[in-house]
Tab-separated table of N, CA and C in Angstrom:
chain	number	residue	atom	x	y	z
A	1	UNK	N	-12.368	22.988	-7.373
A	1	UNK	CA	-13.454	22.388	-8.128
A	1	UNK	C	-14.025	21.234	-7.316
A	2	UNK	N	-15.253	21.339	-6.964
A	2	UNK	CA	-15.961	20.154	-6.329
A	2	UNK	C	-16.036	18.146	-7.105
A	3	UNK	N	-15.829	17.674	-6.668
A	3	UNK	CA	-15.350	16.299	-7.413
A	3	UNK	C	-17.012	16.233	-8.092
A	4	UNK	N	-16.734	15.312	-9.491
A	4	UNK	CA	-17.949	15.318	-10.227
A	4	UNK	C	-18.614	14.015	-9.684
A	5	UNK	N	-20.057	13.952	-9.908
A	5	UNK	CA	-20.917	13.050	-9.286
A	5	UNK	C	-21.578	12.378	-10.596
A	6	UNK	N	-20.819	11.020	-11.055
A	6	UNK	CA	-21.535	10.152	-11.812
A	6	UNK	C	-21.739	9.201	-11.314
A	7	UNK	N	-23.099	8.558	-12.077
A	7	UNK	CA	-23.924	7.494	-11.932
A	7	UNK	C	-22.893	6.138	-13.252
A	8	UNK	N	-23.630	4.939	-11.756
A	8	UNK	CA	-22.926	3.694	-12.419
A	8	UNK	C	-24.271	2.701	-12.962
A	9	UNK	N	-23.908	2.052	-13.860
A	9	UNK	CA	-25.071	1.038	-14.220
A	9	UNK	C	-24.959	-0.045	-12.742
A	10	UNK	N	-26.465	-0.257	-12.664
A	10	UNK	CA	-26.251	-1.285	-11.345
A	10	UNK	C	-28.016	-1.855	-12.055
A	11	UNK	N	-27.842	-3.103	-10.990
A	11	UNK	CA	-29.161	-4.166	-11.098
A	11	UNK	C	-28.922	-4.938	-12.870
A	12	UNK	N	-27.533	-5.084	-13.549
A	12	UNK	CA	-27.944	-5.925	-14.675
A	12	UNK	C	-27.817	-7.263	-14.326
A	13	UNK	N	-28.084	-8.323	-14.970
A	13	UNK	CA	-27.806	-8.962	-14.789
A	13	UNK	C	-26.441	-9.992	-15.462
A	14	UNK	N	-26.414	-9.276	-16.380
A	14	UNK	CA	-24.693	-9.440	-16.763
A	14	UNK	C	-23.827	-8.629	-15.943
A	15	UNK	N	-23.124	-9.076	-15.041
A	15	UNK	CA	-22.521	-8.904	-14.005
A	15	UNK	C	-20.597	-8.496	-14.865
A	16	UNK	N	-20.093	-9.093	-15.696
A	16	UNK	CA	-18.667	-8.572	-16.686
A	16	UNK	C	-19.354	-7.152	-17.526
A	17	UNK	N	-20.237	-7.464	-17.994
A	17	UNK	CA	-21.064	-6.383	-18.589
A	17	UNK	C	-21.161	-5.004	-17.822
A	18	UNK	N	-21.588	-4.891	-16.631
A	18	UNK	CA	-22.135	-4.249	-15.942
A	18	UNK	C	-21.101	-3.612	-14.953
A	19	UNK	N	-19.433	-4.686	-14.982
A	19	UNK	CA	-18.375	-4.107	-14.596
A	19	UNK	C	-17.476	-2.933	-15.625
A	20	UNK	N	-17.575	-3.757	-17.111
A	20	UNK	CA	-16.897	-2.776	-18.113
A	20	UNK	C	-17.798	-1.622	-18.005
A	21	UNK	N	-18.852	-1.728	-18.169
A	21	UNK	CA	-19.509	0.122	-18.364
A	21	UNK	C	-19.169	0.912	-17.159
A	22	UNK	N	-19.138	0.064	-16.120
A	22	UNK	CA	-18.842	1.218	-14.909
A	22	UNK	C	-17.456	1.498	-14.917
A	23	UNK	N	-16.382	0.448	-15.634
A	23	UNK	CA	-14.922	0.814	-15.742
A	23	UNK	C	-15.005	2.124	-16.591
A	24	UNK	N	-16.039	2.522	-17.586
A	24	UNK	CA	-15.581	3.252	-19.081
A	24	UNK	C	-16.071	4.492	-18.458
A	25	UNK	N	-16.976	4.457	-17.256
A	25	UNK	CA	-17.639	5.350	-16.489
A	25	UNK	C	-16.379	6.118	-15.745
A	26	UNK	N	-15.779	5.375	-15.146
A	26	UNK	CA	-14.691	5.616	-14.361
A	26	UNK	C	-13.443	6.183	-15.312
A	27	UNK	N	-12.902	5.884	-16.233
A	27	UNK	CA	-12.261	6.313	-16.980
A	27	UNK	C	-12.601	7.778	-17.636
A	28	UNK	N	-13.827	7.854	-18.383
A	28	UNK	CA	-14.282	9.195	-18.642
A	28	UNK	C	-14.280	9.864	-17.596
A	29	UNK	N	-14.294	9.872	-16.183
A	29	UNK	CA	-14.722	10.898	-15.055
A	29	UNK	C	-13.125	11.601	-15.103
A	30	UNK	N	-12.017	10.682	-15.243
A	30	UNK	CA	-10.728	11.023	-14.931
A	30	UNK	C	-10.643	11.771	-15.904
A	31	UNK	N	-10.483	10.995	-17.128
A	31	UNK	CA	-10.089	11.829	-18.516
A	31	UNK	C	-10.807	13.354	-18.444
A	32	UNK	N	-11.752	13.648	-17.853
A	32	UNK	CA	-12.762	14.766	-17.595
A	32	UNK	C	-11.732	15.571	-16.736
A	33	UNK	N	-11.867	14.993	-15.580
A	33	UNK	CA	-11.137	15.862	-14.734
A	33	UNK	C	-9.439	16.508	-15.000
A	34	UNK	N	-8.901	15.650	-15.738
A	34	UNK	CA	-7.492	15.988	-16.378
A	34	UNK	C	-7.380	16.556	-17.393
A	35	UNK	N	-8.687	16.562	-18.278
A	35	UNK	CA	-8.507	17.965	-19.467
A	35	UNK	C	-9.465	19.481	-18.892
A	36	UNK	N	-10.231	19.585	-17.680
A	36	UNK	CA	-10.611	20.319	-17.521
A	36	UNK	C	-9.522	21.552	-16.747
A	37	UNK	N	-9.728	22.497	-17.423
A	37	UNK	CA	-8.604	23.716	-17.160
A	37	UNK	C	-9.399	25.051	-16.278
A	38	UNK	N	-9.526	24.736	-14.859
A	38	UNK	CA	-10.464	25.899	-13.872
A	38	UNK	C	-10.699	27.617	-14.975
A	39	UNK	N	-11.538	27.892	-14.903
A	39	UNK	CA	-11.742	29.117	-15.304
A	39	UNK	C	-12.494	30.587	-14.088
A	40	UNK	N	-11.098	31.076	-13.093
A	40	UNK	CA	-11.966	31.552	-11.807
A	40	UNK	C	-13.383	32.121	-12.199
A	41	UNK	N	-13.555	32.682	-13.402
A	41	UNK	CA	-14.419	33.426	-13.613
A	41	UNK	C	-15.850	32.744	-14.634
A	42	UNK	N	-16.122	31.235	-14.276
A	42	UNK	CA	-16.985	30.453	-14.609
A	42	UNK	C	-16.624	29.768	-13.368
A	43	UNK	N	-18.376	29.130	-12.814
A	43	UNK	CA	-18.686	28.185	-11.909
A	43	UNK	C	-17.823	27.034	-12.512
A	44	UNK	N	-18.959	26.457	-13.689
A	44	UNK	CA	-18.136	25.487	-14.278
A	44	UNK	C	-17.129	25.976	-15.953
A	45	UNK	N	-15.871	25.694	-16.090
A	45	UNK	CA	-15.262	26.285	-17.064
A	45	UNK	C	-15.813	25.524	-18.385
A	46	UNK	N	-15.530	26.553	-19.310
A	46	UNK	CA	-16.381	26.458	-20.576
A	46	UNK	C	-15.722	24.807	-21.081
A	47	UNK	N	-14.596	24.568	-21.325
A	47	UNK	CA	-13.287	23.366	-21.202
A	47	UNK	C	-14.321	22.218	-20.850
A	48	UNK	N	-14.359	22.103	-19.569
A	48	UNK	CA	-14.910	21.106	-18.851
A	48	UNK	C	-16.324	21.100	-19.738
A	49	UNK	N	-17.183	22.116	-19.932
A	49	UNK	CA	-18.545	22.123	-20.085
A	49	UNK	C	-18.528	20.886	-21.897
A	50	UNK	N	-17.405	21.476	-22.267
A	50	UNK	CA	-17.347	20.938	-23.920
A	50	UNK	C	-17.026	19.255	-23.911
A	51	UNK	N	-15.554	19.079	-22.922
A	51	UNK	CA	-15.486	18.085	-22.789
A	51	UNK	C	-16.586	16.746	-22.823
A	52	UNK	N	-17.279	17.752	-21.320
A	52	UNK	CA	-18.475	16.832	-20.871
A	52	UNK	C	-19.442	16.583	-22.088
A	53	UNK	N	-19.989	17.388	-22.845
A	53	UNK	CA	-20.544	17.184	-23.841
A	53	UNK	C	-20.135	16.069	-25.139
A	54	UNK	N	-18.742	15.836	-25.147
A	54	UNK	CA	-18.247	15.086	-26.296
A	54	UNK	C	-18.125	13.734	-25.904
A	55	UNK	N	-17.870	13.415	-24.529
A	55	UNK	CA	-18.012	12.502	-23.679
A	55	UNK	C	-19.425	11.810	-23.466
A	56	UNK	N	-20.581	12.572	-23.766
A	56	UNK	CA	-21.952	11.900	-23.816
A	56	UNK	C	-22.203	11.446	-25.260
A	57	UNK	N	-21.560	12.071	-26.288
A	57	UNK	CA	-21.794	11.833	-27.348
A	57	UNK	C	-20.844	10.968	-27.708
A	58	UNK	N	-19.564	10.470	-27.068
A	58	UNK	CA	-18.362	9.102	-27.778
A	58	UNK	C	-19.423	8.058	-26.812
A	59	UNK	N	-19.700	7.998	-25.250
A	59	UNK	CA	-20.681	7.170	-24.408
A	59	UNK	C	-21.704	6.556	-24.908
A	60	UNK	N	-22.614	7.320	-25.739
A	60	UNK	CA	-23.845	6.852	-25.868
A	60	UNK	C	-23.933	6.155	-27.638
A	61	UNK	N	-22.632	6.363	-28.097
A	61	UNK	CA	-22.208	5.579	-29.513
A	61	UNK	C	-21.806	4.572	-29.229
A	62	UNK	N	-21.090	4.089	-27.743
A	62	UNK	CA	-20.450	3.263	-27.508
A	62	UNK	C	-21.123	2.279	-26.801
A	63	UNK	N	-22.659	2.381	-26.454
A	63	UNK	CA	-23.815	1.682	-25.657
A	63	UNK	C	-24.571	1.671	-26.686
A	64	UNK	N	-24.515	1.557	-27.951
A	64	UNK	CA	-25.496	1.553	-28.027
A	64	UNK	C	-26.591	0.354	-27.803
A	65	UNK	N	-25.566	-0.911	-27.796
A	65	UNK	CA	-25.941	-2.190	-28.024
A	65	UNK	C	-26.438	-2.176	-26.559
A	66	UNK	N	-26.242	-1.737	-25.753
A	66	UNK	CA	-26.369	-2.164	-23.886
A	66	UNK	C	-27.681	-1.293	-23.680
A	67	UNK	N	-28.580	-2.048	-23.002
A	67	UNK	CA	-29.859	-1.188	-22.298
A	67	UNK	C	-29.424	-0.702	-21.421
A	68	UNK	N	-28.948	0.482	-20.968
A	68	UNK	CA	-29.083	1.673	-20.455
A	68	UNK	C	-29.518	2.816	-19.976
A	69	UNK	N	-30.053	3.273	-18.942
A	69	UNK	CA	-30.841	4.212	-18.628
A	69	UNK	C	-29.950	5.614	-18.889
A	70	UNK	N	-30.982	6.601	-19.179
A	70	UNK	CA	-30.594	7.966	-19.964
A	70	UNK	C	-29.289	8.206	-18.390
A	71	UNK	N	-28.286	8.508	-18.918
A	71	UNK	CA	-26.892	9.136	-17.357
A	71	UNK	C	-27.545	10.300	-17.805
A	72	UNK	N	-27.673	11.447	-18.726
A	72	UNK	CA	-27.306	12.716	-18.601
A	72	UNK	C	-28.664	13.660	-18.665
């Protein structure tokens, strides 16, 4: 499986701010990669595909207060 390519918040100017979201960034990528279960017969496995999906939807409940540009 090719390593996943996420985007970090950068240019805020709350600088603790702007470290926790990229920590929660970093945390979801792992948690992603450790429940995703290869499927040879999907590019990307259906697992991973759901994950990723529930992960934009706990993310973007969890920003809501933070200006944020759209990640997904």
């Amino acid at each position: 499986m090719e390593d996943l390519v996420y985007l970090q918040m950068v240019g805020s100017r709350n600088k603790e701010k702007e470290r926790k979201i990229n920590q929660l960034l970093e945390d979801d990528r792992k948690k992603v990669l450790e429940l995703a279960i290869p499927d040879p017969d999907e590019e990307l496995p259906f697992h991973l595909l759901y994950v990723l999906k529930k992960i934009k939807i706990w993310f973007s409940s969890r920003c809501r207060d933070i200006e944020i540009y759209n990640l997904w």
